[in-house]
mmCIF file of N, CA and C in Angstrom:
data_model
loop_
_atom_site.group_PDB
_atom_site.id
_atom_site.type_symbol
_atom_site.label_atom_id
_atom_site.label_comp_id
_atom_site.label_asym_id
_atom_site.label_seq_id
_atom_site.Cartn_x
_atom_site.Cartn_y
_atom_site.Cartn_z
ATOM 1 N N UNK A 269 0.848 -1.170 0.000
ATOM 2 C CA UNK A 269 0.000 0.000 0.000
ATOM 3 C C UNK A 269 0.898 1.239 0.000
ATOM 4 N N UNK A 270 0.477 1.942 -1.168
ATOM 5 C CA UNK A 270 1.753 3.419 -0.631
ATOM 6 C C UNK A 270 0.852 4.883 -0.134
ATOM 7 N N UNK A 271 1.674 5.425 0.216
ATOM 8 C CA UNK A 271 1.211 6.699 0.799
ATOM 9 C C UNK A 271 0.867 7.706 -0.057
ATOM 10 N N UNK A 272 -0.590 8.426 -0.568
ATOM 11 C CA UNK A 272 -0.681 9.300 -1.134
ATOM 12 C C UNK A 272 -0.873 10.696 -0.398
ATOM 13 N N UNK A 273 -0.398 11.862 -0.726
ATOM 14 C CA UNK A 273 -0.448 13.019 -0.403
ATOM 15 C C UNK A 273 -1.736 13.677 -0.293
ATOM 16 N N UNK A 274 -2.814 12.975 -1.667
ATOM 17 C CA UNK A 274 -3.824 13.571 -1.177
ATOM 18 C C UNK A 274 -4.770 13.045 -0.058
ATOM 19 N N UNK A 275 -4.287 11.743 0.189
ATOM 20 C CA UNK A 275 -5.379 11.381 1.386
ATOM 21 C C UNK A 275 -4.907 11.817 2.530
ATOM 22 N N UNK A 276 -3.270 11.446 2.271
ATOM 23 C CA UNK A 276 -2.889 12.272 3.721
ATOM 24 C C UNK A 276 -3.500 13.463 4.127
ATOM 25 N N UNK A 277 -3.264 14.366 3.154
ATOM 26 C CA UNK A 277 -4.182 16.367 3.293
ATOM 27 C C UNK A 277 -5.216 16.160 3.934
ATOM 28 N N UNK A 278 -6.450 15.316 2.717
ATOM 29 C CA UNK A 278 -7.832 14.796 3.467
ATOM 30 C C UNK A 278 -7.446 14.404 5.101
ATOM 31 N N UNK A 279 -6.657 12.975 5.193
ATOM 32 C CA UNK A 279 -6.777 13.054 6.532
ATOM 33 C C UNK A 279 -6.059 13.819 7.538
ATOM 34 N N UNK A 280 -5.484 14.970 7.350
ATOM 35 C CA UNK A 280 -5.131 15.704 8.274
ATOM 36 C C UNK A 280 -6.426 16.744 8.824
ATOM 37 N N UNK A 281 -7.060 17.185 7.749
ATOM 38 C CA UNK A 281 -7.921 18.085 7.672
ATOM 39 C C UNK A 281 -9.097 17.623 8.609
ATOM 40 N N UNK A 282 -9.380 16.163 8.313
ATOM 41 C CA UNK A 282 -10.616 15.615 9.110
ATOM 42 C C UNK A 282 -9.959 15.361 10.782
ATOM 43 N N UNK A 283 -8.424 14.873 10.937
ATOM 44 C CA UNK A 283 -8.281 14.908 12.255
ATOM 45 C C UNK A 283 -8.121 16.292 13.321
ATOM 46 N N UNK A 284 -7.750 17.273 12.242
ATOM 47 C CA UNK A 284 -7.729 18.788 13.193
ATOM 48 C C UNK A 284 -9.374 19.142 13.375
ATOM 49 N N UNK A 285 -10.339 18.969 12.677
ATOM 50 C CA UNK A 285 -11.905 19.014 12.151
ATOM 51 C C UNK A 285 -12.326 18.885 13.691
ATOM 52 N N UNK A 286 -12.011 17.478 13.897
ATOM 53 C CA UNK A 286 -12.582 16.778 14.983
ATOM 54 C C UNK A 286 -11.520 17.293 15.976
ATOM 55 N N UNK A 287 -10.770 17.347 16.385
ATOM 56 C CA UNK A 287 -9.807 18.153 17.355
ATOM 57 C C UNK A 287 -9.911 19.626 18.204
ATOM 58 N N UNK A 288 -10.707 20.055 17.002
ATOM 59 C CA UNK A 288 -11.367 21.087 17.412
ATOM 60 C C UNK A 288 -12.996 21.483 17.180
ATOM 61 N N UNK A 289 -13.475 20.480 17.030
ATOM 62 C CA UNK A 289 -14.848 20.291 17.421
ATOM 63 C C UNK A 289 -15.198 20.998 16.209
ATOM 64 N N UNK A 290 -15.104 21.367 15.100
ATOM 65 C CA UNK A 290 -15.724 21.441 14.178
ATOM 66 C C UNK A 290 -16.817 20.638 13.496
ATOM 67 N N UNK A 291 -16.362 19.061 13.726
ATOM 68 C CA UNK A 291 -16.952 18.182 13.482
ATOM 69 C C UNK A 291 -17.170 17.152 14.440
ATOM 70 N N UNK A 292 -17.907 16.346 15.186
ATOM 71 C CA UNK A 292 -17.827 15.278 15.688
ATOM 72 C C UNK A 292 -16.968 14.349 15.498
ATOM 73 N N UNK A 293 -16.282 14.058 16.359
ATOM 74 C CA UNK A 293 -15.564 12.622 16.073
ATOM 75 C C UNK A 293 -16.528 11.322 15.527
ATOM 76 N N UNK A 294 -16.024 10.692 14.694
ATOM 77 C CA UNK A 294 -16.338 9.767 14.035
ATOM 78 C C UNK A 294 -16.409 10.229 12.426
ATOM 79 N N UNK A 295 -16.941 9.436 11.491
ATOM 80 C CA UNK A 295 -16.764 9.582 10.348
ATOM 81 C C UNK A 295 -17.755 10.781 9.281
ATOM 82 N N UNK A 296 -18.807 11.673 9.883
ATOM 83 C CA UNK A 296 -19.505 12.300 9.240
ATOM 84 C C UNK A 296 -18.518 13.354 8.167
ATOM 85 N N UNK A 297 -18.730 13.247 7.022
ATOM 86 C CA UNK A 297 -18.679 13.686 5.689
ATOM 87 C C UNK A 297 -17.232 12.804 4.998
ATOM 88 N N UNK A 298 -17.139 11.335 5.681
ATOM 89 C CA UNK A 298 -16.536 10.634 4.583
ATOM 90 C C UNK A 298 -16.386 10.859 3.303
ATOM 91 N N UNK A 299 -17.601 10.484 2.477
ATOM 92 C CA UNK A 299 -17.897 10.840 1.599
ATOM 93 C C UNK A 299 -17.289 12.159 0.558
ATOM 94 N N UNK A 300 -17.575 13.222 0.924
ATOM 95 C CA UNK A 300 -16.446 14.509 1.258
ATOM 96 C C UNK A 300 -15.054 14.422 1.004
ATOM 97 N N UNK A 301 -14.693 13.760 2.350
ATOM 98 C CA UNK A 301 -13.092 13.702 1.681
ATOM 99 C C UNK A 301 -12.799 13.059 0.407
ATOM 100 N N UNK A 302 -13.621 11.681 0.544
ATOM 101 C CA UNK A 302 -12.908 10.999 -0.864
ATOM 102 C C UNK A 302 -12.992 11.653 -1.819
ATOM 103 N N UNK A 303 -14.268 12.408 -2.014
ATOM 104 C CA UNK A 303 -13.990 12.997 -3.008
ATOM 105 C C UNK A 303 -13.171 14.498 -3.634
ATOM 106 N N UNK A 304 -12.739 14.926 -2.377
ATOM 107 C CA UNK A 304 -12.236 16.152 -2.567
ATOM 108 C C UNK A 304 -10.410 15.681 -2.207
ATOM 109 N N UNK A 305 -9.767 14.472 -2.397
ATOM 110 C CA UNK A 305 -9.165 13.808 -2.844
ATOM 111 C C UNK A 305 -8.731 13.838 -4.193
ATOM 112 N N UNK A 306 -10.090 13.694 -4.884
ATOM 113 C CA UNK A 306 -9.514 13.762 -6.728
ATOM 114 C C UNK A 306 -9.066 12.320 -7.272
ATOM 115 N N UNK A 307 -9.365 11.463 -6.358
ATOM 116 C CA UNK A 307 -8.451 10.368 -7.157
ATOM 117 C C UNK A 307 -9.960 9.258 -7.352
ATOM 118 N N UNK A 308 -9.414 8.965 -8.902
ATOM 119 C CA UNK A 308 -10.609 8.016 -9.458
ATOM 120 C C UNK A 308 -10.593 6.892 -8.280
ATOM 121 N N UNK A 309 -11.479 6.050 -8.138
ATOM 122 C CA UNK A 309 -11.390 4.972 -7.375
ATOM 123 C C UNK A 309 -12.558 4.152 -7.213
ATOM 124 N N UNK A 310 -12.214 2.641 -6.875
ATOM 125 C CA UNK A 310 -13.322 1.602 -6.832
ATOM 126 C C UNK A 310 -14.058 1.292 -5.490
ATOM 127 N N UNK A 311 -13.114 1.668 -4.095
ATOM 128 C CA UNK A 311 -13.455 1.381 -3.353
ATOM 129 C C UNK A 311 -12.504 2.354 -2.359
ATOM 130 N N UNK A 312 -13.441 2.801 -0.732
ATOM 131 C CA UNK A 312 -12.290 3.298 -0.196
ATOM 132 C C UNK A 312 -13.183 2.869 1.352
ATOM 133 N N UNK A 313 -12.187 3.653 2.352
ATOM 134 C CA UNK A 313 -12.806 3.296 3.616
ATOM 135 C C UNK A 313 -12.196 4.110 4.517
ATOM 136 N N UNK A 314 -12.359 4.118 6.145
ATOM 137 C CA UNK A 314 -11.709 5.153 7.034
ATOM 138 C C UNK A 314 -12.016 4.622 8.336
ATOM 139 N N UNK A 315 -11.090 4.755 8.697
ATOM 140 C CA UNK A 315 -10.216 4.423 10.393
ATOM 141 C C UNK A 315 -10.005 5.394 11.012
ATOM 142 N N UNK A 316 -10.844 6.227 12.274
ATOM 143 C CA UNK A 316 -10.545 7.400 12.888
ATOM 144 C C UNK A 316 -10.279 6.585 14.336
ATOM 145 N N UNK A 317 -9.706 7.768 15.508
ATOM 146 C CA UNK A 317 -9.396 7.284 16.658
ATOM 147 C C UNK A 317 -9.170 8.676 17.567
ATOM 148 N N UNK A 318 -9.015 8.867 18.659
ATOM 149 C CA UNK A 318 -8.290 9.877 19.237
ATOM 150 C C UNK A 318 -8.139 9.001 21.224
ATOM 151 N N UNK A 319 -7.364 9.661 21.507
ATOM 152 C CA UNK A 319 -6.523 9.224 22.529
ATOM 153 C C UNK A 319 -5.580 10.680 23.472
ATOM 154 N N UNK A 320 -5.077 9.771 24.637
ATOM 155 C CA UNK A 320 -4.189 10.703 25.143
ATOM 156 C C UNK A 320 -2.986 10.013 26.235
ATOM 157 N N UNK A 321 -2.641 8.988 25.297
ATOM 158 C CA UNK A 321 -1.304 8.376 25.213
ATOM 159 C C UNK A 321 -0.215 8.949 25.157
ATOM 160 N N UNK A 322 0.986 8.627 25.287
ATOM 161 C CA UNK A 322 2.054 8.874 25.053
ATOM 162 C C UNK A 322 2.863 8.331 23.643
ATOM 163 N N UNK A 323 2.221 7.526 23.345
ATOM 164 C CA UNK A 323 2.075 7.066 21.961
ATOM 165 C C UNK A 323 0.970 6.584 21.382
ATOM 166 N N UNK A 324 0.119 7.694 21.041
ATOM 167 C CA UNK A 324 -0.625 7.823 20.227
ATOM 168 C C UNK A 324 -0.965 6.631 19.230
ATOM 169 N N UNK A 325 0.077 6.741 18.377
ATOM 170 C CA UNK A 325 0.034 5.970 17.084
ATOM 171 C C UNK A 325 -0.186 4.748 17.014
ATOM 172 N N UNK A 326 0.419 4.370 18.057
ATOM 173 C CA UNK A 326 0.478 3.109 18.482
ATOM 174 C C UNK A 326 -0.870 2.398 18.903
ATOM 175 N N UNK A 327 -1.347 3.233 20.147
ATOM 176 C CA UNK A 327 -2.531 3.015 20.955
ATOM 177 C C UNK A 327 -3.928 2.849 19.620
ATOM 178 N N UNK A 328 -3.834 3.848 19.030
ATOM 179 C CA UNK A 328 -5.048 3.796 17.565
ATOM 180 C C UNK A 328 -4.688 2.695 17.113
ATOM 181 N N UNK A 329 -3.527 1.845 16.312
ATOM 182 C CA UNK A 329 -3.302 0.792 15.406
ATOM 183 C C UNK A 329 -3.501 -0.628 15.929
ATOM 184 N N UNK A 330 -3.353 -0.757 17.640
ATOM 185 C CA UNK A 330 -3.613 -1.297 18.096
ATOM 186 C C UNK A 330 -5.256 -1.522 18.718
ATOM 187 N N UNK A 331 -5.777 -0.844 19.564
ATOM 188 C CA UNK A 331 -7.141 -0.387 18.272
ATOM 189 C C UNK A 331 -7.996 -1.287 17.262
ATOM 190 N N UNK A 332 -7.224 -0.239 16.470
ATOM 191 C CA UNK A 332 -7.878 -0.577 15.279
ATOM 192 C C UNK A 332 -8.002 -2.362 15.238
ATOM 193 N N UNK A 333 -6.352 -2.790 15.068
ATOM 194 C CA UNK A 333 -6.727 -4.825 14.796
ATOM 195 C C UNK A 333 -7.839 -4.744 16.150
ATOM 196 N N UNK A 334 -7.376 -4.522 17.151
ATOM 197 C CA UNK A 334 -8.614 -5.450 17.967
ATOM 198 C C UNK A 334 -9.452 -5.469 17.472
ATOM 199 N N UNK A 335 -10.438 -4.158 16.999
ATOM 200 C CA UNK A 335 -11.865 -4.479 16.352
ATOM 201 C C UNK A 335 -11.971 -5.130 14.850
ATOM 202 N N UNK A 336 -13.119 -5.535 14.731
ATOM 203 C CA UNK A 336 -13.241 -6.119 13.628
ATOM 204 C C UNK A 336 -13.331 -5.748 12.413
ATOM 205 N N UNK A 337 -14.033 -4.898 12.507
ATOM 206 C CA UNK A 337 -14.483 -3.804 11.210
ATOM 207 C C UNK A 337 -12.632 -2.444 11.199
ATOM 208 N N UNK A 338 -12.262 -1.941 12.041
ATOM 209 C CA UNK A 338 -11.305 -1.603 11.477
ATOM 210 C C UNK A 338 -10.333 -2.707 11.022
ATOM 211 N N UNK A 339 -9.740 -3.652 11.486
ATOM 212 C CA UNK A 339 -9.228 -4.155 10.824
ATOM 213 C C UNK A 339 -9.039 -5.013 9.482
ATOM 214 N N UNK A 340 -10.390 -4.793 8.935
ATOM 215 C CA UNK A 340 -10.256 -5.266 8.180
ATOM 216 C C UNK A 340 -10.205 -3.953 7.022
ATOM 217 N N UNK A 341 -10.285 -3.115 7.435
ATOM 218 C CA UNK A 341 -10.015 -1.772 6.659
ATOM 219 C C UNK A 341 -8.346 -1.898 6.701
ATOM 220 N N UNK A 342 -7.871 -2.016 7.121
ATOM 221 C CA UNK A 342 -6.138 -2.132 7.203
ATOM 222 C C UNK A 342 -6.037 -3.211 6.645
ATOM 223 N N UNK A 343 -6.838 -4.674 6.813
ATOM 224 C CA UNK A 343 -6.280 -5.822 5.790
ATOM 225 C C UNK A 343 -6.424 -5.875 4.381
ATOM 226 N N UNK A 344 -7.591 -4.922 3.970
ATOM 227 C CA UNK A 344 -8.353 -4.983 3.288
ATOM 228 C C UNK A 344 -7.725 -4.500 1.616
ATOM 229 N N UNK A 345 -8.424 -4.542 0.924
ATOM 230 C CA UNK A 345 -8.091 -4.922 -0.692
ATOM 231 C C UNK A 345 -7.892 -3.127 -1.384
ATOM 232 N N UNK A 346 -6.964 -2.913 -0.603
ATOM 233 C CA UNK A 346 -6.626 -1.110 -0.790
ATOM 234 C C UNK A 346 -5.284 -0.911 -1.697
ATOM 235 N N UNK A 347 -4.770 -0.125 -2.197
ATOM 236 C CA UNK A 347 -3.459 0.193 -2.867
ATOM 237 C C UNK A 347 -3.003 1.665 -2.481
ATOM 238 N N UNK A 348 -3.836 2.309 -2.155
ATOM 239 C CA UNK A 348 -3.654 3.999 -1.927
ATOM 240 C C UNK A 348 -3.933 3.873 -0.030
ATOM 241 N N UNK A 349 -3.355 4.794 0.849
ATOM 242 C CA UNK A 349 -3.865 5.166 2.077
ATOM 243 C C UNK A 349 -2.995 6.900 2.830
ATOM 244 N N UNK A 350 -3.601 6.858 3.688
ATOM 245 C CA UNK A 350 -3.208 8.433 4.174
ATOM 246 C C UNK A 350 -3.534 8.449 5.314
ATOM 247 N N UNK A 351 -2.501 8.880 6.439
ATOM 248 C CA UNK A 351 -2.768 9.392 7.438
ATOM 249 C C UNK A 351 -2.369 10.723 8.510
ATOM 250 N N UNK A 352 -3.698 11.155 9.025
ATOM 251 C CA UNK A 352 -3.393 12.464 9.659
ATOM 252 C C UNK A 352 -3.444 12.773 11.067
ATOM 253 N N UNK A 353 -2.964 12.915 12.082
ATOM 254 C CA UNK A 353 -2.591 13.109 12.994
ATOM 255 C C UNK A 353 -3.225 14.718 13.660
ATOM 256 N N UNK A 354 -3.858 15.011 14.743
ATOM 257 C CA UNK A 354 -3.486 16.301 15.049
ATOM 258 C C UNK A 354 -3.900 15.989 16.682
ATOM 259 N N UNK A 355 -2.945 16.990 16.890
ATOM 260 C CA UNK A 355 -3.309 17.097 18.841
ATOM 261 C C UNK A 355 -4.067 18.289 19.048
ATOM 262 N N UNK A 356 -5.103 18.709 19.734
ATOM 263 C CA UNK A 356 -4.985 19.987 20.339
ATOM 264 C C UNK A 356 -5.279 20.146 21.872
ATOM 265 N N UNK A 357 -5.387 21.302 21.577
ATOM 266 C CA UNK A 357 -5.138 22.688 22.840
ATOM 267 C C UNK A 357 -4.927 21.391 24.160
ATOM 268 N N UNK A 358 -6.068 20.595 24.392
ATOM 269 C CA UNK A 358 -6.226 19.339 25.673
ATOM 270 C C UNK A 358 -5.433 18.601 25.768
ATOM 271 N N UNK A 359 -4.662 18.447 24.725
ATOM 272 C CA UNK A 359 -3.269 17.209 24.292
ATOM 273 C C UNK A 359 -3.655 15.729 24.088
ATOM 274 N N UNK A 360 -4.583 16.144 23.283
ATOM 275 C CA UNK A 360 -5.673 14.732 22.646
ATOM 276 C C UNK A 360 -5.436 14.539 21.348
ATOM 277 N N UNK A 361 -5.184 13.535 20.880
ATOM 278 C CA UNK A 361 -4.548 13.399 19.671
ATOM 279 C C UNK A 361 -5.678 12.847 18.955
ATOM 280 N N UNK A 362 -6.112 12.686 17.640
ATOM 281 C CA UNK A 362 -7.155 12.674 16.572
ATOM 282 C C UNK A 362 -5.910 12.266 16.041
ATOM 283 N N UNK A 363 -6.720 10.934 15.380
ATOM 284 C CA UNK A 363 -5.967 10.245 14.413
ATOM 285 C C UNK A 363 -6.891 9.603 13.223
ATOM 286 N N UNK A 364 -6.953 9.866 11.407
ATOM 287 C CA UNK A 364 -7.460 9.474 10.662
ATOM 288 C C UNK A 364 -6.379 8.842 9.829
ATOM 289 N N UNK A 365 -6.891 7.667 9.038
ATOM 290 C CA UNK A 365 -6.220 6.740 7.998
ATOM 291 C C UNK A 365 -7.721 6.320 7.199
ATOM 292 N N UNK A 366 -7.158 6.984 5.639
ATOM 293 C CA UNK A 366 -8.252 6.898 4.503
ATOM 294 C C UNK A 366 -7.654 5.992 3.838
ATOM 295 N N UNK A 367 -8.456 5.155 3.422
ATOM 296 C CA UNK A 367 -8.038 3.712 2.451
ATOM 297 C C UNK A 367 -8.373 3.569 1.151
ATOM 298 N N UNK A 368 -7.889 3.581 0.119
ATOM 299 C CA UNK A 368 -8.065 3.775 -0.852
ATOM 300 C C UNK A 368 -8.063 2.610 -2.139
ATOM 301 N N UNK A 369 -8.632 1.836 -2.934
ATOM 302 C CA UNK A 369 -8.474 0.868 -4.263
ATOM 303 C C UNK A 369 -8.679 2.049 -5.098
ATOM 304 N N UNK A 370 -7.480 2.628 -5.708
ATOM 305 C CA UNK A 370 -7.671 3.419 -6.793
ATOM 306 C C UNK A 370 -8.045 2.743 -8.192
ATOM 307 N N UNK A 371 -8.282 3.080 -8.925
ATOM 308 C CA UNK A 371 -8.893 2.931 -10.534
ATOM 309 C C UNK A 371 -10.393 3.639 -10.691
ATOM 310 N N UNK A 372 -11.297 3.654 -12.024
ATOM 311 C CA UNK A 372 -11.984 3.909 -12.088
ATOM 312 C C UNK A 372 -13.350 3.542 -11.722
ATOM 313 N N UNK A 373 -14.209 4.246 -11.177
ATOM 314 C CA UNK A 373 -15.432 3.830 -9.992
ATOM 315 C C UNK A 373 -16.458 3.084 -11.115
#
């Protein structure tokens, strides 16, 4: 799976969103990002989290396998992914990873 720039953007944008309460945590306007992404595609999906670990990154990925439904977004039949990170002001970290099967929809 490699790292694209535009999902990363997307998911930075949706983890500061929710960080600062712009948006609810969880996934409302999925949809949205993928498409303001730009990239043709067959299938995509999304893994959000937030925490207040000392390692963050970790604590979400771990996470994520435990449950069922994220992990299979991480096992799952993707080629494109992105992830965005943001802490704020509380020192709560928001964490998104957008999954991507690029080609045409």
């Amino acid at each position: 799976m490699a790292i694209d720039e535009r999902l990363v953007e997307q998911a930075r944008i949706h983890s500061r969103n929710m960080g600062e309460g712009t948006v609810p945590f969880g996934h409302q306007g999925f949809q949205e990002r993928v498409a303001a992404a730009g990239i043709p595609y067959k299938s995509a999906a999304e893994n959000v989290a937030y925490n207040n670990y000392p390692d963050p990154a970790t604590a979400a990925v771990e996470g994520w396998i435990a449950s069922e439904g994220h992990r299979r977004n991480i096992e799952g039949n993707f080629d494109l992914t992105g992830i965005g990170v943001f802490r704020n002001e509380k020192g709560t970290y928001y964490l998104t990873e957008l999954f991507m099967l690029s080609g045409k929809e």
